Amino acid sequence: PSEEYESLRRRVYSNTKELWYFVNHELSKLVNDDVQTDKIKSILDQVADRKRSLLSDQEKLPELDGYHEWRVTEAANVSDLVQRRLKYLQNPSDCKDARKVICNLNKGCGFGCQLHHIVYCLIFAYATERTLILNSKGWRYNNKGWEYVFHPISDTCVSVYDDKVVQWPASYDAKVVSLPFIDSISQKPKFLPLAIPSDLAHRIVRFNGDPASWWIGQMLKYVLKPKEETQKAINETIAKLNFKNPIVGVHVRRTDKVGTEAAFHHLHEYMQHVQHYYEQLQLSREVDARRVYLATDDAAVLEEARKKYPTYTILGDAGVAQTAATHRRYSPQSLRGLLRDLHLLSRCDLLVATFSSQVGRVAYEMMQANRPDASQDAVSLDDIYYFGGQNAHDRRAVMPHTALDHHQLDLQMGDLIGIAGNHWNGFGRGTNKRTNLNGLVPWYKTADHLVLYPFPEYRHAST
Ligand code: GDP
């Protein structure tokens, strides 16, 4: 399929959703108002029916357009290529001689945040052709270090020998550089997310609707390889669960996150998406049970879900949730629980989460690594997808727009808008880089602006 065809197909799909967000939001505002309430509710229900039918039909397109097999194969091929390149980079023929970058796993934050720290280091390594050395002694999730839980990120090269370590920013010649946290990096390199390699970009966009998170998912795929004992423990608990598709993954992040870094969201806000998912699915197939995998750091949410949603089959483990709570979080046991949750969330048909949480974003990135395209398989109640510390995320105006009120922005074709977020009501907020004005933009008149960067091409790794 051509790039144009694929992007058009995805655009029609996501703009169908945007149309629904808009109508739903505007009509819902009228519901409390007056005597017409029942009428409006009935209209909303009927529009929702039509939306589900449209989306359900569109979901059949990639199955029926003759390119299904091609997408699966191409996604696997590009992924293999990236994995081979990383393996090549991480196992230089002469380790002593190799240029290196050091990454310290001493960031005082949760596992999702630490994983993203490693991803940033690995992208840096890939971009600068340096082997990544991970320092993880005294790691807060396992004192003994990363290698006691996961396979090492290199089989042959794990030491900088006696070489001098220079703090980045450093010259190209510096043999060993040490990286600061992404939040405090000066001279932020252009290759950091959401940039993707130009030599792969035109292949990725043909099978995936969100190449930036696909690329990050590939970094995770390389580093997140649990050791046998860890994998066995995960598999055993999974076997007990009766985890089956179709299933919707829900991640509810509470405890320390709420009120500090994210707003509180009621369970019904998540479950509304679950309900819509199953109502739509029933248009094309029979659904034996409405399964939900619920991961959370607040065990009370599991109890609430089972009590309030008796017609749903809620899978989840209160014990895991308890060890995930703020005060019990940093231990090998809690890490095992989290790995299980992440693994299962990433295996779900749909993920409902808050992307303000790194756990939610990691689950989505892992989805991107286990299917050709997960870009329509996740719903965030708050932020759109981002990578902490990323370079500007822009959308491009693909239609002109004349502001309808003083909250909205004027758009000319081709304008770049630095995006702050989607309000899930048909509009997003951003800054038009041509006029420097900040305001609301109708999301459907914009398209994601991909950033390509000329990463090295690792020609030796391809053979
Ligand atoms: P964020 O704070 O949500 O952005 O994500 P972090 O990963 O940086 O820190 C949150 C930490 O809380 C995680 O790493 C886990 O240790 C724990 N946690 C949060 N949500 C869950 C969950 O659903 N399941 C489990 N097992 N742990 C969780």
PDB file of N, CA and C in Angstrom, residues 132-180:
ATOM      1  N   LEU A 132      26.326   1.135  24.889  1.00  0.00           N
ATOM      2  CA  LEU A 132      25.743   1.594  26.153  1.00  0.00           C
ATOM      3  C   LEU A 132      26.173   0.690  27.308  1.00  0.00           C
ATOM      4  N   ILE A 133      26.717   1.313  28.341  1.00  0.00           N
ATOM      5  CA  ILE A 133      27.084   0.598  29.566  1.00  0.00           C
ATOM      6  C   ILE A 133      26.114   1.029  30.666  1.00  0.00           C
ATOM      7  N   LEU A 134      25.429   0.048  31.244  1.00  0.00           N
ATOM      8  CA  LEU A 134      24.419   0.362  32.250  1.00  0.00           C
ATOM      9  C   LEU A 134      24.987   0.121  33.650  1.00  0.00           C
ATOM     10  N   ASN A 135      24.996   1.168  34.472  1.00  0.00           N
ATOM     11  CA  ASN A 135      25.432   1.021  35.869  1.00  0.00           C
ATOM     12  C   ASN A 135      24.210   0.871  36.756  1.00  0.00           C
ATOM     13  N   SER A 136      24.059  -0.284  37.400  1.00  0.00           N
ATOM     14  CA  SER A 136      22.821  -0.466  38.166  1.00  0.00           C
ATOM     15  C   SER A 136      23.046  -1.047  39.553  1.00  0.00           C
ATOM     16  N   LYS A 137      24.284  -1.001  40.025  1.00  0.00           N
ATOM     17  CA  LYS A 137      24.535  -1.471  41.406  1.00  0.00           C
ATOM     18  C   LYS A 137      23.730  -0.624  42.389  1.00  0.00           C
ATOM     19  N   GLY A 138      23.074  -1.281  43.346  1.00  0.00           N
ATOM     20  CA  GLY A 138      22.306  -0.535  44.333  1.00  0.00           C
ATOM     21  C   GLY A 138      20.978  -0.027  43.804  1.00  0.00           C
ATOM     22  N   TRP A 139      20.555  -0.594  42.666  1.00  0.00           N
ATOM     23  CA  TRP A 139      19.282  -0.200  42.042  1.00  0.00           C
ATOM     24  C   TRP A 139      18.130  -0.377  43.027  1.00  0.00           C
ATOM     25  N   ARG A 140      17.215   0.580  43.063  1.00  0.00           N
ATOM     26  CA  ARG A 140      16.196   0.573  44.119  1.00  0.00           C
ATOM     27  C   ARG A 140      15.181  -0.566  43.992  1.00  0.00           C
ATOM     28  N   TYR A 141      15.008  -1.140  42.786  1.00  0.00           N
ATOM     29  CA  TYR A 141      14.072  -2.262  42.651  1.00  0.00           C
ATOM     30  C   TYR A 141      14.762  -3.607  42.888  1.00  0.00           C
ATOM     31  N   ASN A 142      16.093  -3.625  42.780  1.00  0.00           N
ATOM     32  CA  ASN A 142      16.865  -4.823  43.107  1.00  0.00           C
ATOM     33  C   ASN A 142      18.312  -4.410  43.356  1.00  0.00           C
ATOM     34  N   ASN A 143      18.635  -4.455  44.639  1.00  0.00           N
ATOM     35  CA  ASN A 143      19.936  -3.990  45.079  1.00  0.00           C
ATOM     36  C   ASN A 143      21.112  -4.531  44.279  1.00  0.00           C
ATOM     37  N   LYS A 144      20.974  -5.792  43.844  1.00  0.00           N
ATOM     38  CA  LYS A 144      22.103  -6.434  43.159  1.00  0.00           C
ATOM     39  C   LYS A 144      22.282  -5.926  41.738  1.00  0.00           C
ATOM     40  N   GLY A 145      21.242  -5.376  41.178  1.00  0.00           N
ATOM     41  CA  GLY A 145      21.406  -4.777  39.859  1.00  0.00           C
ATOM     42  C   GLY A 145      20.469  -5.343  38.797  1.00  0.00           C
ATOM     43  N   TRP A 146      20.444  -4.648  37.680  1.00  0.00           N
ATOM     44  CA  TRP A 146      19.588  -4.972  36.536  1.00  0.00           C
ATOM     45  C   TRP A 146      19.750  -6.422  36.078  1.00  0.00           C
ATOM     46  N   GLU A 147      21.004  -6.904  36.055  1.00  0.00           N
ATOM     47  CA  GLU A 147      21.298  -8.228  35.493  1.00  0.00           C
ATOM     48  C   GLU A 147      20.734  -9.367  36.328  1.00  0.00           C
ATOM     49  N   TYR A 148      20.251  -9.069  37.536  1.00  0.00           N
ATOM     50  CA  TYR A 148      19.649 -10.131  38.334  1.00  0.00           C
ATOM     51  C   TYR A 148      18.186 -10.355  37.966  1.00  0.00           C
ATOM     52  N   VAL A 149      17.644  -9.427  37.203  1.00  0.00           N
ATOM     53  CA  VAL A 149      16.236  -9.539  36.805  1.00  0.00           C
ATOM     54  C   VAL A 149      16.112  -9.733  35.292  1.00  0.00           C
ATOM     55  N   PHE A 150      16.932  -8.980  34.561  1.00  0.00           N
ATOM     56  CA  PHE A 150      16.862  -9.006  33.092  1.00  0.00           C
ATOM     57  C   PHE A 150      18.166  -9.508  32.500  1.00  0.00           C
ATOM     58  N   HIS A 151      18.094  -9.973  31.247  1.00  0.00           N
ATOM     59  CA  HIS A 151      19.327 -10.286  30.545  1.00  0.00           C
ATOM     60  C   HIS A 151      20.131  -9.005  30.402  1.00  0.00           C
ATOM     61  N   PRO A 152      21.455  -9.114  30.509  1.00  0.00           N
ATOM     62  CA  PRO A 152      22.277  -7.905  30.360  1.00  0.00           C
ATOM     63  C   PRO A 152      22.090  -7.319  28.954  1.00  0.00           C
ATOM     64  N   ILE A 153      22.255  -6.007  28.822  1.00  0.00           N
ATOM     65  CA  ILE A 153      22.031  -5.395  27.512  1.00  0.00           C
ATOM     66  C   ILE A 153      23.219  -5.634  26.572  1.00  0.00           C
ATOM     67  N   SER A 154      24.280  -6.259  27.097  1.00  0.00           N
ATOM     68  CA  SER A 154      25.369  -6.698  26.228  1.00  0.00           C
ATOM     69  C   SER A 154      25.890  -8.039  26.733  1.00  0.00           C
ATOM     70  N   ASP A 155      26.276  -8.918  25.815  1.00  0.00           N
ATOM     71  CA  ASP A 155      26.856 -10.207  26.216  1.00  0.00           C
ATOM     72  C   ASP A 155      28.358 -10.086  26.399  1.00  0.00           C
ATOM     73  N   THR A 156      28.953  -9.102  25.730  1.00  0.00           N
ATOM     74  CA  THR A 156      30.408  -9.092  25.644  1.00  0.00           C
ATOM     75  C   THR A 156      31.064  -7.810  26.144  1.00  0.00           C
ATOM     76  N   CYS A 157      30.283  -6.776  26.363  1.00  0.00           N
ATOM     77  CA  CYS A 157      30.908  -5.485  26.632  1.00  0.00           C
ATOM     78  C   CYS A 157      30.192  -4.753  27.759  1.00  0.00           C
ATOM     79  N   VAL A 158      30.716  -4.883  28.974  1.00  0.00           N
ATOM     80  CA  VAL A 158      30.009  -4.305  30.119  1.00  0.00           C
ATOM     81  C   VAL A 158      30.898  -3.413  30.986  1.00  0.00           C
ATOM     82  N   SER A 159      32.103  -3.132  30.486  1.00  0.00           N
ATOM     83  CA  SER A 159      33.022  -2.348  31.315  1.00  0.00           C
ATOM     84  C   SER A 159      33.675  -1.238  30.492  1.00  0.00           C
ATOM     85  N   VAL A 160      34.041  -0.142  31.166  1.00  0.00           N
ATOM     86  CA  VAL A 160      34.751   0.930  30.459  1.00  0.00           C
ATOM     87  C   VAL A 160      36.264   0.817  30.697  1.00  0.00           C
ATOM     88  N   TYR A 161      36.686  -0.282  31.335  1.00  0.00           N
ATOM     89  CA  TYR A 161      38.099  -0.491  31.662  1.00  0.00           C
ATOM     90  C   TYR A 161      38.616   0.697  32.460  1.00  0.00           C
ATOM     91  N   ASP A 162      39.790   1.174  32.137  1.00  0.00           N
ATOM     92  CA  ASP A 162      40.327   2.307  32.910  1.00  0.00           C
ATOM     93  C   ASP A 162      40.165   3.629  32.186  1.00  0.00           C
ATOM     94  N   ASP A 163      39.329   3.612  31.181  1.00  0.00           N
ATOM     95  CA  ASP A 163      39.213   4.826  30.374  1.00  0.00           C
ATOM     96  C   ASP A 163      38.602   5.990  31.170  1.00  0.00           C
ATOM     97  N   LYS A 164      39.038   7.163  30.805  1.00  0.00           N
ATOM     98  CA  LYS A 164      38.543   8.370  31.457  1.00  0.00           C
ATOM     99  C   LYS A 164      37.086   8.614  31.065  1.00  0.00           C
ATOM    100  N   VAL A 165      36.268   8.957  32.058  1.00  0.00           N
ATOM    101  CA  VAL A 165      34.853   9.221  31.786  1.00  0.00           C
ATOM    102  C   VAL A 165      34.603  10.725  31.741  1.00  0.00           C
ATOM    103  N   VAL A 166      34.012  11.176  30.646  1.00  0.00           N
ATOM    104  CA  VAL A 166      33.747  12.598  30.483  1.00  0.00           C
ATOM    105  C   VAL A 166      32.243  12.836  30.517  1.00  0.00           C
ATOM    106  N   GLN A 167      31.815  13.850  31.249  1.00  0.00           N
ATOM    107  CA  GLN A 167      30.388  14.203  31.274  1.00  0.00           C
ATOM    108  C   GLN A 167      29.952  14.769  29.930  1.00  0.00           C
ATOM    109  N   TRP A 168      28.789  14.313  29.446  1.00  0.00           N
ATOM    110  CA  TRP A 168      28.251  14.907  28.226  1.00  0.00           C
ATOM    111  C   TRP A 168      27.638  16.252  28.582  1.00  0.00           C
ATOM    112  N   PRO A 169      27.707  17.305  27.751  1.00  0.00           N
ATOM    113  CA  PRO A 169      28.222  17.374  26.382  1.00  0.00           C
ATOM    114  C   PRO A 169      29.750  17.279  26.314  1.00  0.00           C
ATOM    115  N   ALA A 170      30.210  16.433  25.401  1.00  0.00           N
ATOM    116  CA  ALA A 170      31.643  16.243  25.223  1.00  0.00           C
ATOM    117  C   ALA A 170      31.933  16.204  23.728  1.00  0.00           C
ATOM    118  N   SER A 171      33.211  16.262  23.365  1.00  0.00           N
ATOM    119  CA  SER A 171      33.541  16.235  21.944  1.00  0.00           C
ATOM    120  C   SER A 171      33.334  14.821  21.396  1.00  0.00           C
ATOM    121  N   TYR A 172      33.254  14.729  20.076  1.00  0.00           N
ATOM    122  CA  TYR A 172      33.051  13.455  19.412  1.00  0.00           C
ATOM    123  C   TYR A 172      34.159  12.470  19.793  1.00  0.00           C
ATOM    124  N   ASP A 173      35.378  13.001  20.019  1.00  0.00           N
ATOM    125  CA  ASP A 173      36.538  12.141  20.288  1.00  0.00           C
ATOM    126  C   ASP A 173      36.529  11.502  21.665  1.00  0.00           C
ATOM    127  N   ALA A 174      35.810  12.101  22.604  1.00  0.00           N
ATOM    128  CA  ALA A 174      35.804  11.530  23.952  1.00  0.00           C
ATOM    129  C   ALA A 174      35.395  10.073  23.861  1.00  0.00           C
ATOM    130  N   LYS A 175      36.215   9.197  24.455  1.00  0.00           N
ATOM    131  CA  LYS A 175      35.946   7.779  24.260  1.00  0.00           C
ATOM    132  C   LYS A 175      34.774   7.306  25.105  1.00  0.00           C
ATOM    133  N   VAL A 176      34.736   7.751  26.360  1.00  0.00           N
ATOM    134  CA  VAL A 176      33.639   7.338  27.231  1.00  0.00           C
ATOM    135  C   VAL A 176      32.924   8.569  27.775  1.00  0.00           C
ATOM    136  N   VAL A 177      31.641   8.685  27.493  1.00  0.00           N
ATOM    137  CA  VAL A 177      30.885   9.809  28.038  1.00  0.00           C
ATOM    138  C   VAL A 177      29.807   9.296  28.977  1.00  0.00           C
ATOM    139  N   SER A 178      29.485  10.122  29.963  1.00  0.00           N
ATOM    140  CA  SER A 178      28.447   9.776  30.916  1.00  0.00           C
ATOM    141  C   SER A 178      27.281  10.738  30.717  1.00  0.00           C
ATOM    142  N   LEU A 179      26.071  10.198  30.723  1.00  0.00           N
ATOM    143  CA  LEU A 179      24.906  11.029  30.397  1.00  0.00           C
ATOM    144  C   LEU A 179      24.195  11.559  31.634  1.00  0.00           C
ATOM    145  N   PRO A 180      23.761  12.815  31.580  1.00  0.00           N
ATOM    146  CA  PRO A 180      22.897  13.341  32.646  1.00  0.00           C
ATOM    147  C   PRO A 180      21.477  12.828  32.420  1.00  0.00           C
TER     148      PRO A 180
END
